[in-house]
Short mmCIF file of C-alpha atoms in Angstrom, two decimals:
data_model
loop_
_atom_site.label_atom_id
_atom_site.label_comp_id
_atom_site.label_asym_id
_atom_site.label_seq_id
_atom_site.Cartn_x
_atom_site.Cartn_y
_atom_site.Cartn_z
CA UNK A 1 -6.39 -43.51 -16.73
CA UNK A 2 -2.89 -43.78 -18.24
CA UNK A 3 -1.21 -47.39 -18.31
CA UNK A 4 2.43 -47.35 -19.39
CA UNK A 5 5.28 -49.52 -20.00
CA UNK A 6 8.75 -48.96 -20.52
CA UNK A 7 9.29 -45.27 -19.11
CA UNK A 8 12.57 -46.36 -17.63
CA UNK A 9 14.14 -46.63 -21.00
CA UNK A 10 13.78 -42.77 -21.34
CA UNK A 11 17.32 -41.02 -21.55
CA UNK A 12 18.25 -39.21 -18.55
CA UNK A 13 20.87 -37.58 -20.22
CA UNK A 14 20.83 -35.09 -22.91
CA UNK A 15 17.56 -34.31 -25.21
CA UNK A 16 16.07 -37.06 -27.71
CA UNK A 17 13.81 -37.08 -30.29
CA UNK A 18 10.21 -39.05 -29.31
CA UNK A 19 8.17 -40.33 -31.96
CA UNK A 20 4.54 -41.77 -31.96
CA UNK A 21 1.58 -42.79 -33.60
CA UNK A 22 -0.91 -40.08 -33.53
CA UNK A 23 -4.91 -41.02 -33.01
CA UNK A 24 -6.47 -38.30 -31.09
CA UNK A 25 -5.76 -34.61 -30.34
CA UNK A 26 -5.17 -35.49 -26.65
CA UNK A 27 -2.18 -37.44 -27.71
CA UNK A 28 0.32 -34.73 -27.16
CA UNK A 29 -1.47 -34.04 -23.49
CA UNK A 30 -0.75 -37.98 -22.81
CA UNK A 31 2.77 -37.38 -23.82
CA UNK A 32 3.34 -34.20 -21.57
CA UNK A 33 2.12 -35.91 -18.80
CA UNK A 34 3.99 -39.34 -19.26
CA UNK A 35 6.96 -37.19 -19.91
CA UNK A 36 7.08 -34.45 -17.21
CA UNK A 37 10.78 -33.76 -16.95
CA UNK A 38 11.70 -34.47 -20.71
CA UNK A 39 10.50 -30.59 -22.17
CA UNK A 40 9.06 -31.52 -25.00
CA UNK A 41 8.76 -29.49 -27.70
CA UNK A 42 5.98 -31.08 -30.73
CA UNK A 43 6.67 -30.59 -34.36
CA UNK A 44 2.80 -29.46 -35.22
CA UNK A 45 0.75 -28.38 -38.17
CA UNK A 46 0.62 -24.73 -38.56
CA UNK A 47 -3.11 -24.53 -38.37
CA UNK A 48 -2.92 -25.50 -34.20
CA UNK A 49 -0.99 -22.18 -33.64
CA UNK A 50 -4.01 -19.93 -34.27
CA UNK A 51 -6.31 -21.79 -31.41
CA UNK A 52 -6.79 -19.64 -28.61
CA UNK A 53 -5.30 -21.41 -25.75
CA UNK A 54 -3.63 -23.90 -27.33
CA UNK A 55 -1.16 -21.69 -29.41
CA UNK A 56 -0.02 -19.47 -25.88
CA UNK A 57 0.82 -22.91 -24.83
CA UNK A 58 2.30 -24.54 -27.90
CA UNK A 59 4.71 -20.83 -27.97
CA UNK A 60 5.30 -21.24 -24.31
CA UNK A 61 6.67 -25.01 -24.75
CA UNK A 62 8.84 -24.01 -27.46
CA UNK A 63 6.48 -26.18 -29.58
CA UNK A 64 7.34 -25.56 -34.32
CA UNK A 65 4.96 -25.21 -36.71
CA UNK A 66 5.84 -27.14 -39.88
CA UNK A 67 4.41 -26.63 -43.06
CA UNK A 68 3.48 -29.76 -44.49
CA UNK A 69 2.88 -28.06 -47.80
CA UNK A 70 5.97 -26.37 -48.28
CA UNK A 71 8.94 -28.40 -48.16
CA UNK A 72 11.65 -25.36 -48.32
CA UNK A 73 9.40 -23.93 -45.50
CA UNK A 74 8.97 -27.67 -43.52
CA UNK A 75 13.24 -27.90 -43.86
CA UNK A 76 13.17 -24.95 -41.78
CA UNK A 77 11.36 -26.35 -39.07
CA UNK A 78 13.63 -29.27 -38.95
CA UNK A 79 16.57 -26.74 -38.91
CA UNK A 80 15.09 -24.89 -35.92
CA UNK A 81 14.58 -28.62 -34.36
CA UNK A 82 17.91 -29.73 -34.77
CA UNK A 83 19.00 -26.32 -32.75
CA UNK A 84 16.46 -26.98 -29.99
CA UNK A 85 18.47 -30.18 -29.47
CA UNK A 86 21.81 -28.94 -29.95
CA UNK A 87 21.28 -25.75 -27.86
CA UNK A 88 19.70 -28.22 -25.05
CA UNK A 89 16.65 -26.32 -24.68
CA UNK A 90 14.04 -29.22 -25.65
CA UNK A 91 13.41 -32.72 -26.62
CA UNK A 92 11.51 -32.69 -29.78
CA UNK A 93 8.45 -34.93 -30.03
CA UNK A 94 6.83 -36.04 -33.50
CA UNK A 95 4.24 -37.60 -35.04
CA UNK A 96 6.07 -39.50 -37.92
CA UNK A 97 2.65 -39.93 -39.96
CA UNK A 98 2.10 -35.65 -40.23
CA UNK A 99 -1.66 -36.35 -39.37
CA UNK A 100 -4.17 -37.65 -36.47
CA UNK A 101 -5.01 -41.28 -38.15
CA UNK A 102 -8.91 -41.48 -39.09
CA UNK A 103 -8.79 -45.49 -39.34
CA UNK A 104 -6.75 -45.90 -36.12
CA UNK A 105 -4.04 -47.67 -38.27
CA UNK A 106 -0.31 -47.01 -38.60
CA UNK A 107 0.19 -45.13 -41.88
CA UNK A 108 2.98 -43.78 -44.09
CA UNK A 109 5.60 -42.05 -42.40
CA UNK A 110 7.29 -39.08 -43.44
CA UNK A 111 10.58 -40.03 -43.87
CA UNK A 112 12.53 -36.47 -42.96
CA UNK A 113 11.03 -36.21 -39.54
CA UNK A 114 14.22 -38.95 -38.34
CA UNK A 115 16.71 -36.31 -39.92
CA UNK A 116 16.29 -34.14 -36.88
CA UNK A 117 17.93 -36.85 -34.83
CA UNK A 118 20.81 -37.86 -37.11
CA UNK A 119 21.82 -33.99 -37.62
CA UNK A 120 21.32 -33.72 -33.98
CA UNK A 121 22.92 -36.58 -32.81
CA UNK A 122 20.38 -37.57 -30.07
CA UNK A 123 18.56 -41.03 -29.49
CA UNK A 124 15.33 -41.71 -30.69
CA UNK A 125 12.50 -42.96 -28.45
CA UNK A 126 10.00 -44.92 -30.04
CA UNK A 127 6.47 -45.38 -28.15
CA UNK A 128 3.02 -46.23 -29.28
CA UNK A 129 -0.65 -44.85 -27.83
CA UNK A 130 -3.76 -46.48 -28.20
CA UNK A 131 -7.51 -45.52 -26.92
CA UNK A 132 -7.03 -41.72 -26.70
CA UNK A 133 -9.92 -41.77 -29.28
CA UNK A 134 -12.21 -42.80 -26.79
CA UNK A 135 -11.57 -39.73 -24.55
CA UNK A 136 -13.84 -37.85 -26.46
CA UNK A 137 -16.85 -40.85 -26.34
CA UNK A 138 -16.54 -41.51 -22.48
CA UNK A 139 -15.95 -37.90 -21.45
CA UNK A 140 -19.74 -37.34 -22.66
CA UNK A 141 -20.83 -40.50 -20.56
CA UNK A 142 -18.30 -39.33 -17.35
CA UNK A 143 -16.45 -42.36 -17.80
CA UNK A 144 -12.95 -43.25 -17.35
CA UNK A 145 -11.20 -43.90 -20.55
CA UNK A 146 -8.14 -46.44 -19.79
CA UNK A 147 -5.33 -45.31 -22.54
CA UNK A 148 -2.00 -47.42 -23.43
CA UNK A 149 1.19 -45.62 -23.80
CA UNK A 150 4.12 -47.98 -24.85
CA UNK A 151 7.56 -46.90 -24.69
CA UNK A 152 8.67 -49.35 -27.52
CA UNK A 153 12.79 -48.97 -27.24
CA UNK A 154 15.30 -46.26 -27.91
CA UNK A 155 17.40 -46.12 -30.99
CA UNK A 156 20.89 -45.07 -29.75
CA UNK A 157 22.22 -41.78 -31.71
CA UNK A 158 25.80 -43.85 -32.70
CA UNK A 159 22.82 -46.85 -34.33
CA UNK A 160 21.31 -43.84 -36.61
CA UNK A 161 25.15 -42.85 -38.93
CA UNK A 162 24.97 -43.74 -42.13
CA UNK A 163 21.30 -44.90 -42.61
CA UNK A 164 19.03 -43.36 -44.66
CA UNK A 165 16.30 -41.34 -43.13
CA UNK A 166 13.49 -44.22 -45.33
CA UNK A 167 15.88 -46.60 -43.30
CA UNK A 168 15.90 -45.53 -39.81
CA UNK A 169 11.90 -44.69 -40.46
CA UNK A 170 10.97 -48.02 -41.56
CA UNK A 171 13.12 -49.27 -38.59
CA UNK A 172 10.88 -47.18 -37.02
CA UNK A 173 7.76 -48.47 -38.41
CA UNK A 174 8.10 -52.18 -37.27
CA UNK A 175 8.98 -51.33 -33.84
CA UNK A 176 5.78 -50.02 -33.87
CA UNK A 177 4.38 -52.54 -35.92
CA UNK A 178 5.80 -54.90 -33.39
CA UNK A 179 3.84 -53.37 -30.10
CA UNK A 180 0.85 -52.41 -31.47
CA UNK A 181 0.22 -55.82 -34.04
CA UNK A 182 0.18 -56.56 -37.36
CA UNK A 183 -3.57 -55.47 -37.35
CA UNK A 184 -2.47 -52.00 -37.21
CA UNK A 185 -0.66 -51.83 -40.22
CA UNK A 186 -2.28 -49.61 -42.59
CA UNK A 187 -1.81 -51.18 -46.67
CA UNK A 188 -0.19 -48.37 -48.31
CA UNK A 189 3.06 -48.85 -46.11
#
């Protein structure tokens, strides 16, 4: 069961760029369904484009595999990103942290992730998730996992000139911060 709050700050013009904390590989099915009419296409690790299904979908949804290794390589997925906006074909969705967190804690973001809206010029819609982790655990039981989706605020595109991308990201960070409580905050941020 999906509980939300604040899905009548979503845009309903033009694309934006979502961003969330990332627990559970169910997070981006969450999104897609709290999000039906937004298109949104996830920045993901390469690795998720070889599963069987899940790639065929990931292609389908216009979803880009970034590099996380390769910086030169990871700059063109932001490029493509950026077009996807421009071009109006997708909202882009992103997991600022580049990982699923194993402590359930809000970690480090990376930083270039918030360049895709500046270049773009589109909003940026903060939210938070918590309890998809549990899926897994009550699925085995056949019980019903309640899960949290929080849509925070949204940064206007005309708020993001002339910050830095560490700015707008640790802007970022204590919106977060600020939903989900200070107990979340992981110590190396």
């Amino acid at each position: 069961r999906i509980h939300t709050t604040g899905l009548e700050k979503v845009p309903t013009e033009g694309r934006f760029v979502l961003v969330c904390n990332h627990l559970f590989i169910a997070d981006p099915c969450v999104l897609l369904h709290c999000f039906p009419k937004s298109q949104l296409a996830f920045v993901t690790k390469q690795e998720n484009q070889k599963l069987f299904v899940v790639g065929k979908v990931m292609h389908k949804i216009l979803c880009q595999p970034i590099d996380r290794e390769n910086d030169r390589a990871a700059l063109k997925t932001i490029i493509k990103c950026i077009q996807l906006l421009k071009d109006d074909e997708a909202s882009v969705a992103v997991f600022p942290e580049g990982y699923t967190s194993k402590d359930g804690k809000l970690h480090h973001f990376r930083s270039g992730v918030f360049k895709i809206a500046q270049k773009a010029n589109v909003p940026i819609v903060v939210c938070t998730i918590q309890n998809t982790r549990q899926i897994f655990r009550n699925v085995t039981h056949l019980k019903p996992t309640d899960v949290e989706l929080h849509l925070v605020d949204v940064i206007p595109a005309e708020d993001l000139k002339g910050k830095t991308t560490v700015d707008i990201g640790n802007q970022v960070y204590e919106m977060m911060i600020g939903d989900l409580g200070e107990s979340f905050r992981a110590e190396e941020a």
